[in-house]
Coordinates of C-alpha atoms and ligand atoms in Angstrom, one line a residue:
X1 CA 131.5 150.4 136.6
X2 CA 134.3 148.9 137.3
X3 CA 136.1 150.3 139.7
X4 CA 132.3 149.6 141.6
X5 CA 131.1 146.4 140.0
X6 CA 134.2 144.6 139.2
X7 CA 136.4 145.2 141.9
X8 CA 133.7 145.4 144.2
X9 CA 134.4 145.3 148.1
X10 CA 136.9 142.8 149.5
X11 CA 137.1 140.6 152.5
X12 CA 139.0 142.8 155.7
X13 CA 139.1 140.1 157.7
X14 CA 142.7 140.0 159.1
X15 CA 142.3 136.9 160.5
X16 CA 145.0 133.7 160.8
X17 CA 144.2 130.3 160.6
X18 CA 147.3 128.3 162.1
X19 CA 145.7 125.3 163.8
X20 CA 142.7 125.4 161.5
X21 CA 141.5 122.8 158.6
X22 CA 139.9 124.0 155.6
X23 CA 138.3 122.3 152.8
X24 CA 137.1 123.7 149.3
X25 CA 135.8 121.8 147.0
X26 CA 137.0 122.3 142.9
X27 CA 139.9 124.2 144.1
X28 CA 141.6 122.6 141.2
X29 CA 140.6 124.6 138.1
X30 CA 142.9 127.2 137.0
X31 CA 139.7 129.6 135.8
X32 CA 138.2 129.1 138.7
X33 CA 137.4 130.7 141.9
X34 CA 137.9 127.8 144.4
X35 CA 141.7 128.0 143.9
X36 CA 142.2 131.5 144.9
X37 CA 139.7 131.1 147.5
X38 CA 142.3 128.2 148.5
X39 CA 145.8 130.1 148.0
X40 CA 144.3 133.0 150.2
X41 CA 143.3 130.5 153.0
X42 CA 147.2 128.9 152.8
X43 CA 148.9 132.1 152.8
X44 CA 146.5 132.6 156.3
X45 CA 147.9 129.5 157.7
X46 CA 144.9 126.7 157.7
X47 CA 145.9 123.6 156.5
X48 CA 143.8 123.5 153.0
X49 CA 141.9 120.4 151.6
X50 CA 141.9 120.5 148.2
X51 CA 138.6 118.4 147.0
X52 CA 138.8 118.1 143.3
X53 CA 137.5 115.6 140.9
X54 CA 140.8 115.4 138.9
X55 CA 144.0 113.7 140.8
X56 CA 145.9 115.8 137.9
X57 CA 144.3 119.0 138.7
X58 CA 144.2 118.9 142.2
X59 CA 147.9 118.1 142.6
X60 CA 149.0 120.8 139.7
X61 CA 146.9 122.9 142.1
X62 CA 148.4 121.6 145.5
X63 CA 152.2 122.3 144.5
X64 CA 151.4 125.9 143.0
X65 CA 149.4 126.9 146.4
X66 CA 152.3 125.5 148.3
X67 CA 154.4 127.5 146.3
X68 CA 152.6 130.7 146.1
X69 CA 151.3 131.0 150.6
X70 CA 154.5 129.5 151.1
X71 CA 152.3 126.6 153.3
X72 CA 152.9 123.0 153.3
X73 CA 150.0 122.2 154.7
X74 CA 148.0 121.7 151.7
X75 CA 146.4 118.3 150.9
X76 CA 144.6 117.1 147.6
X77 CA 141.7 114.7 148.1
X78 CA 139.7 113.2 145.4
X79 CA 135.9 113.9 145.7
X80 CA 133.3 113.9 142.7
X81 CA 130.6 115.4 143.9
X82 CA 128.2 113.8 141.3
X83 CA 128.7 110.3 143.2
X84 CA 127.3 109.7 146.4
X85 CA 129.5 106.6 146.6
X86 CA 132.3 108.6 146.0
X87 CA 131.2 111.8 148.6
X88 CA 131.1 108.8 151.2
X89 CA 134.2 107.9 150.4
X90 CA 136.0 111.2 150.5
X91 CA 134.1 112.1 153.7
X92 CA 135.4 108.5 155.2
X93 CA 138.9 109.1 154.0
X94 CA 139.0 112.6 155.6
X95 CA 137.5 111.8 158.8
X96 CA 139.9 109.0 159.2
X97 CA 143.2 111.4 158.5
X98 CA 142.2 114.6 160.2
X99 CA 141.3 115.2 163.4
X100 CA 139.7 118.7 162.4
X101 CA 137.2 120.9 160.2
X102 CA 136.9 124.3 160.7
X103 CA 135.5 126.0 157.7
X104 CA 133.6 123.8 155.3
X105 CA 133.4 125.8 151.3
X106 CA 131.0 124.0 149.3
X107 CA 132.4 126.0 145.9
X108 CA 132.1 123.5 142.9
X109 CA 129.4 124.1 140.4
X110 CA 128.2 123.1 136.8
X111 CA 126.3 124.7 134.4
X112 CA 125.6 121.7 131.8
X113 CA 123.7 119.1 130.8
X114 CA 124.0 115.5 132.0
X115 CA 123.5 113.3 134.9
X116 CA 125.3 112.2 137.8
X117 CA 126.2 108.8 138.4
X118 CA 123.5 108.3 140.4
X119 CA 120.8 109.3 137.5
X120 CA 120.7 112.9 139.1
X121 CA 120.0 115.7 136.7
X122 CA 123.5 117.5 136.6
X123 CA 123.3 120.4 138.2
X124 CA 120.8 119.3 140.6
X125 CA 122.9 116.4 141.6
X126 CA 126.7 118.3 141.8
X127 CA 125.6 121.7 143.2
X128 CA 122.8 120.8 145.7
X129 CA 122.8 116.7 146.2
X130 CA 126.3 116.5 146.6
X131 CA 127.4 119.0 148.8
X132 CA 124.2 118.4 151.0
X133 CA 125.3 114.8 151.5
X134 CA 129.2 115.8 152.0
X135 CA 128.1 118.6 154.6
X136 CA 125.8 116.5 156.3
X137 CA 128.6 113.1 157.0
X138 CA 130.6 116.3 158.4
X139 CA 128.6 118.1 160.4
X140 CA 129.6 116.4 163.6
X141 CA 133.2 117.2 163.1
X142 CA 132.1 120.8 162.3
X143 CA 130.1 120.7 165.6
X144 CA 133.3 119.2 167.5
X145 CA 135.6 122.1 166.5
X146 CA 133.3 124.7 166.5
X147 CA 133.0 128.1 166.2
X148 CA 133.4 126.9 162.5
X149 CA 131.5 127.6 159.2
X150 CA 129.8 126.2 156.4
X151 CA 129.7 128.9 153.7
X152 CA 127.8 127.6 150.1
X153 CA 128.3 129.7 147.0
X154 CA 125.3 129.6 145.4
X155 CA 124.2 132.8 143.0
X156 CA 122.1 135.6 142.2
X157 CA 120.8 133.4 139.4
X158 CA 118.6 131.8 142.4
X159 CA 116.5 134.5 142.2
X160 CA 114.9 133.3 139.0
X161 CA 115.0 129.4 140.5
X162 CA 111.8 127.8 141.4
X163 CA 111.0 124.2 143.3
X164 CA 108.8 122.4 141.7
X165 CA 107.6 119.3 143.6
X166 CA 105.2 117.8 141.6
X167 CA 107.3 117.3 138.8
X168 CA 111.0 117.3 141.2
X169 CA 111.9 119.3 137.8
X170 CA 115.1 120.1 140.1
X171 CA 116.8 116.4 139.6
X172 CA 115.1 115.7 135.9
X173 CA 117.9 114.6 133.9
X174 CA 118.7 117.0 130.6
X175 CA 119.3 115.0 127.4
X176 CA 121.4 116.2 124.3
X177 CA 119.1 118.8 122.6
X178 CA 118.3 121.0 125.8
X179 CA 118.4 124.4 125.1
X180 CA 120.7 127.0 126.6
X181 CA 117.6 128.5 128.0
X182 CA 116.7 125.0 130.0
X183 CA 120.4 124.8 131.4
X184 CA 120.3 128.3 132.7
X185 CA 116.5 127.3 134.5
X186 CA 117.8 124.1 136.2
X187 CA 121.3 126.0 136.8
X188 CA 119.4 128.8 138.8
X189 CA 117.0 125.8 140.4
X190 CA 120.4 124.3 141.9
X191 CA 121.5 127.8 143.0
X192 CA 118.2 128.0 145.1
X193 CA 118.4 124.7 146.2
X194 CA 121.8 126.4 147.6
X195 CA 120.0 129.2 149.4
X196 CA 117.2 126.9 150.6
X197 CA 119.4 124.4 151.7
X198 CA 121.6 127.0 154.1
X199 CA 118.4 128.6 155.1
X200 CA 117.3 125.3 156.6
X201 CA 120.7 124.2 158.1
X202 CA 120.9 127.5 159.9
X203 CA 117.8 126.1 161.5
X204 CA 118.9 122.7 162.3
X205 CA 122.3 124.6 163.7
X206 CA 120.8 126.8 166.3
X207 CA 121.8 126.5 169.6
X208 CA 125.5 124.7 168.2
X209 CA 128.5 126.3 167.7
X210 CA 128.1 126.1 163.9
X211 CA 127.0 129.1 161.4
X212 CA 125.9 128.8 158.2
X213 CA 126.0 131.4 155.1
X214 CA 125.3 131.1 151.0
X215 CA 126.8 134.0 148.9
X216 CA 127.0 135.1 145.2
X217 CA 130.7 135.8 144.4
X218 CA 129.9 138.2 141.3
X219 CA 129.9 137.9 137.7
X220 CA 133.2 136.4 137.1
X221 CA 135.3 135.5 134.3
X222 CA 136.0 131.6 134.7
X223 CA 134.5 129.1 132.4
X224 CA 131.7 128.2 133.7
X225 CA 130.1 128.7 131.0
X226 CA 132.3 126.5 128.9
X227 CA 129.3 124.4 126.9
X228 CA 128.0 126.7 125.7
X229 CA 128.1 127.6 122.0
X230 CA 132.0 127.9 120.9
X231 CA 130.9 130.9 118.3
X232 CA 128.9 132.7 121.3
X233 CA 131.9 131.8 123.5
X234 CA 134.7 133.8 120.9
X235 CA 132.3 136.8 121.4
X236 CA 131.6 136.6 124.8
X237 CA 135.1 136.5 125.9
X238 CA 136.9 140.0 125.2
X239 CA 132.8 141.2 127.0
X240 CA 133.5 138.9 130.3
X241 CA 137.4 139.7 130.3
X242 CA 136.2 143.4 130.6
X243 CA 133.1 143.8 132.7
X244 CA 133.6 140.6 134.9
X245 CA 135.3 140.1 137.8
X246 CA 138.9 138.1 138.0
X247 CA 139.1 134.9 140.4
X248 CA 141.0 136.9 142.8
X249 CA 138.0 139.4 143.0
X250 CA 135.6 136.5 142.6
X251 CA 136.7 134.8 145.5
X252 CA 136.1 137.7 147.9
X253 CA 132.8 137.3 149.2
X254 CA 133.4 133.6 150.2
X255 CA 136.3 134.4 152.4
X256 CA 134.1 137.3 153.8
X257 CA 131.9 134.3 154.8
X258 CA 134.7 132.2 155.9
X259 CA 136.2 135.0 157.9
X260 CA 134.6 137.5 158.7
X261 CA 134.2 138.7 162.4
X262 CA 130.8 138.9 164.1
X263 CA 128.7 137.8 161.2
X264 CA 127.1 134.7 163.3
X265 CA 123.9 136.4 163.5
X266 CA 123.3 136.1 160.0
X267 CA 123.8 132.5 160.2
X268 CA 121.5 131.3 157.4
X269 CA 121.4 134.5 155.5
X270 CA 122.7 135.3 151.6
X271 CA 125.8 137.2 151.0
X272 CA 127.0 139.5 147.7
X273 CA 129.9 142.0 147.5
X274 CA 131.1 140.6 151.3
X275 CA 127.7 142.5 152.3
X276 CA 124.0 140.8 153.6
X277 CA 121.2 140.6 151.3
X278 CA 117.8 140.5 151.5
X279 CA 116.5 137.4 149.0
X280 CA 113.3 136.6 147.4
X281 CA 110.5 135.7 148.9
X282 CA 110.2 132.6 147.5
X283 CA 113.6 131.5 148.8
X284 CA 112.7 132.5 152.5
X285 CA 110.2 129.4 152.0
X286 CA 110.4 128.0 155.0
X287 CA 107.9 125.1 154.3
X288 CA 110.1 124.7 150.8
X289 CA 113.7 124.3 152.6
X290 CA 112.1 121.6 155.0
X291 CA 110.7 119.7 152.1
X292 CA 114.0 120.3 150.5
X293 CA 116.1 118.8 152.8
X294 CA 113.7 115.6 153.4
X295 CA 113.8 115.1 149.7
X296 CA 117.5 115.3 149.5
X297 CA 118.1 113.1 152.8
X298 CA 116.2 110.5 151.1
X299 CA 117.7 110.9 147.4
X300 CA 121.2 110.5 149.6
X301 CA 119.9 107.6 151.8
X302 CA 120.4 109.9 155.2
X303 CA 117.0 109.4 156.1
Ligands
LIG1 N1 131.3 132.3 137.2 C1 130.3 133.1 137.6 O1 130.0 134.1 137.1 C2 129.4 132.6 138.8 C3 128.4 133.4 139.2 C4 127.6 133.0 140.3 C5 128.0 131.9 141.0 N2 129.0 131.1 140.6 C6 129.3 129.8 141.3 O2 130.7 129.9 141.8 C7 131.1 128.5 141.9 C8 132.5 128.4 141.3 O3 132.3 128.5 139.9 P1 133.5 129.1 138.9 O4 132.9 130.4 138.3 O5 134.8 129.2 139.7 O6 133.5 128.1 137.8 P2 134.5 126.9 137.4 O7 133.8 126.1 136.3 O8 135.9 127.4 137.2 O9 134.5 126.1 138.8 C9 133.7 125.1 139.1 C10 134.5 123.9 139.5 O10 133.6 122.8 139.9 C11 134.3 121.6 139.6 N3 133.3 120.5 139.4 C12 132.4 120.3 138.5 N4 131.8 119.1 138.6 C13 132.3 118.6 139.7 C14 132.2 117.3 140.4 N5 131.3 116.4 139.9 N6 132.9 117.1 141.5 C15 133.8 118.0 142.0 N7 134.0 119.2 141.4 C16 133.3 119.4 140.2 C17 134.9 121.9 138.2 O11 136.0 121.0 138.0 C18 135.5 123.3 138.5 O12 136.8 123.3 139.1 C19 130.0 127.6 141.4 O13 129.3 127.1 142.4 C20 129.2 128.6 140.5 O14 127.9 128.1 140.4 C21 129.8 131.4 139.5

């Protein structure tokens, strides 16, 4: 199990990324994936964005990446991805101080309760509406540089996900009493939204020198998880420091994305274990993923 489930298969790309600009976004956290996805893109060359929500973080981040690859081109940015006002601001910021994007990595995600400052239900709001708006004030930069790549980590957990319309049940806001169960529904909604979202861009991309890709990196010990239940959490720990994967593993399957030669035909599709993957039906929706992005352009005032 887990010589074959934990360890999994890793990215082979060999490839070097002097010249290139990278961001990923909540490369800060120390338990989580987006900073070894970062440290292996320094050690590779790029010059690496760090987009993090916390200024103290993001630059206890920056000096350990720069001390680990050995790179200096590493930059902290602050983005919070559950403003609009302050995605804008980031994206204006960035676009003003680098003349290039190569490889956009939507990586930040939440799996709690809330809303976004913009009355967004949490998870709706930070791991779809958010990244949607940030990839979409880029795309032109993306297109200017091209080849280049937006790769989305969304989940497996999109496969239980659903789009409801009628009710937008996606962007409902969760008040104090939700139960785990409700969280894990609108944090497997968000993950679709993820697929969905890709599926659609790949669309809008054809026929540019941009691909697309959305990926589950693997069961992976980070905290996550870290609201729920502190007695389930002391239980759960020894379980998910055993049978989950490390960051290091974790962050393999977005730098197979990132990286990996000759992929570019399956622009739009969903990756696991640095290997395609056929998804549910309900997320090839094509009708679903159009609505979707009409929705969000008008939640982010693109339309
Ligand atoms: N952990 C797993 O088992 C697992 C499984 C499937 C998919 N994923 C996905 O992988 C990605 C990374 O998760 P992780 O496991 O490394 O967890 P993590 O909690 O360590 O990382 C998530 C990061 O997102 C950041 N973040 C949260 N809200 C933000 C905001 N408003 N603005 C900017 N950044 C914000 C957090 O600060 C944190 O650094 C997420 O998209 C998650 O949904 C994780």
């Amino acid at each position: 199990y887990r010589e074959i489930v934990v360890k999994g298969k890793r990215c082979t790309s060999k490839a070097k990324l002097h010249g290139k600009t990278v961001i990923v976004t909540a490369a800060g956290s120390n338990t989580g994936i987006g900073k070894t996805t970062a440290l292996d893109l320094a050690k590779r060359g790029a010059r690496v964005i760090l987009a993090c929500r916390s200024k103290q973080r993001g630059e206890a981040a920056l000096e350990e990446i720069k001390r680990d690859s050995g790179n200096n081109q590493v930059v902290f940015m602050q983005l919070d991805l559950g403003s609009l006002k302050s995605v804008r601001s980031f994206a204006e910021n960035f676009l003003k101080s680098e003349p290039r994007l190569d490889i956009l990595i939507n990586n930040a995600g939440v799996q709690m309760q809330g809303r976004t400052a913009d009355g967004l239900g949490l998870m709706f709001g930070v791991n779809h509406i958010g990244h949607f708006l940030l990839t979409n004030l880029l795309l032109e930069q993306l297109k200017a540089c091209g080849p280049s790549r937006v790769v989305n980590v969304s989940s497996m957990a999109h496969y239980f996900g659903k789009i409801d319309f009628d009710c937008l049940n996606t962007h409902k806001a969760l008040g104090l009493g939700t139960s785990f169960m409700e969280v894990l529904q609108y944090y497997s909604d968000s993950k679709l939204c993820n697929y969905l979202f890709t599926h659609e861009l790949a669309k809008r991309l054809k026929g540019t020198n941009v691909t697309c890709y959305s990926l589950h990196p693997g069961a992976i010990n980070s905290e996550l998880a870290r609201n729920i239940n502190s007695t389930l959490q002391l239980f759960l720990k020894p379980l998910t420091a055993y049978f989950f994967k490390n960051t290091e593993q974790g962050c393999q399957t977005t730098l197979h994305c990132a990286l990996q030669e000759g992929i570019e035909p399956f622009s739009g599709r969903f990756f696991s274990n640095c290997t395609v993957k056929e998804v549910s039906d309900k997320a090839k929706d094509d009708a679903a993923s159009k609505k979707l992005w009409e929705l969000s352009e008008r939640l982010c005032g693109l339309a």
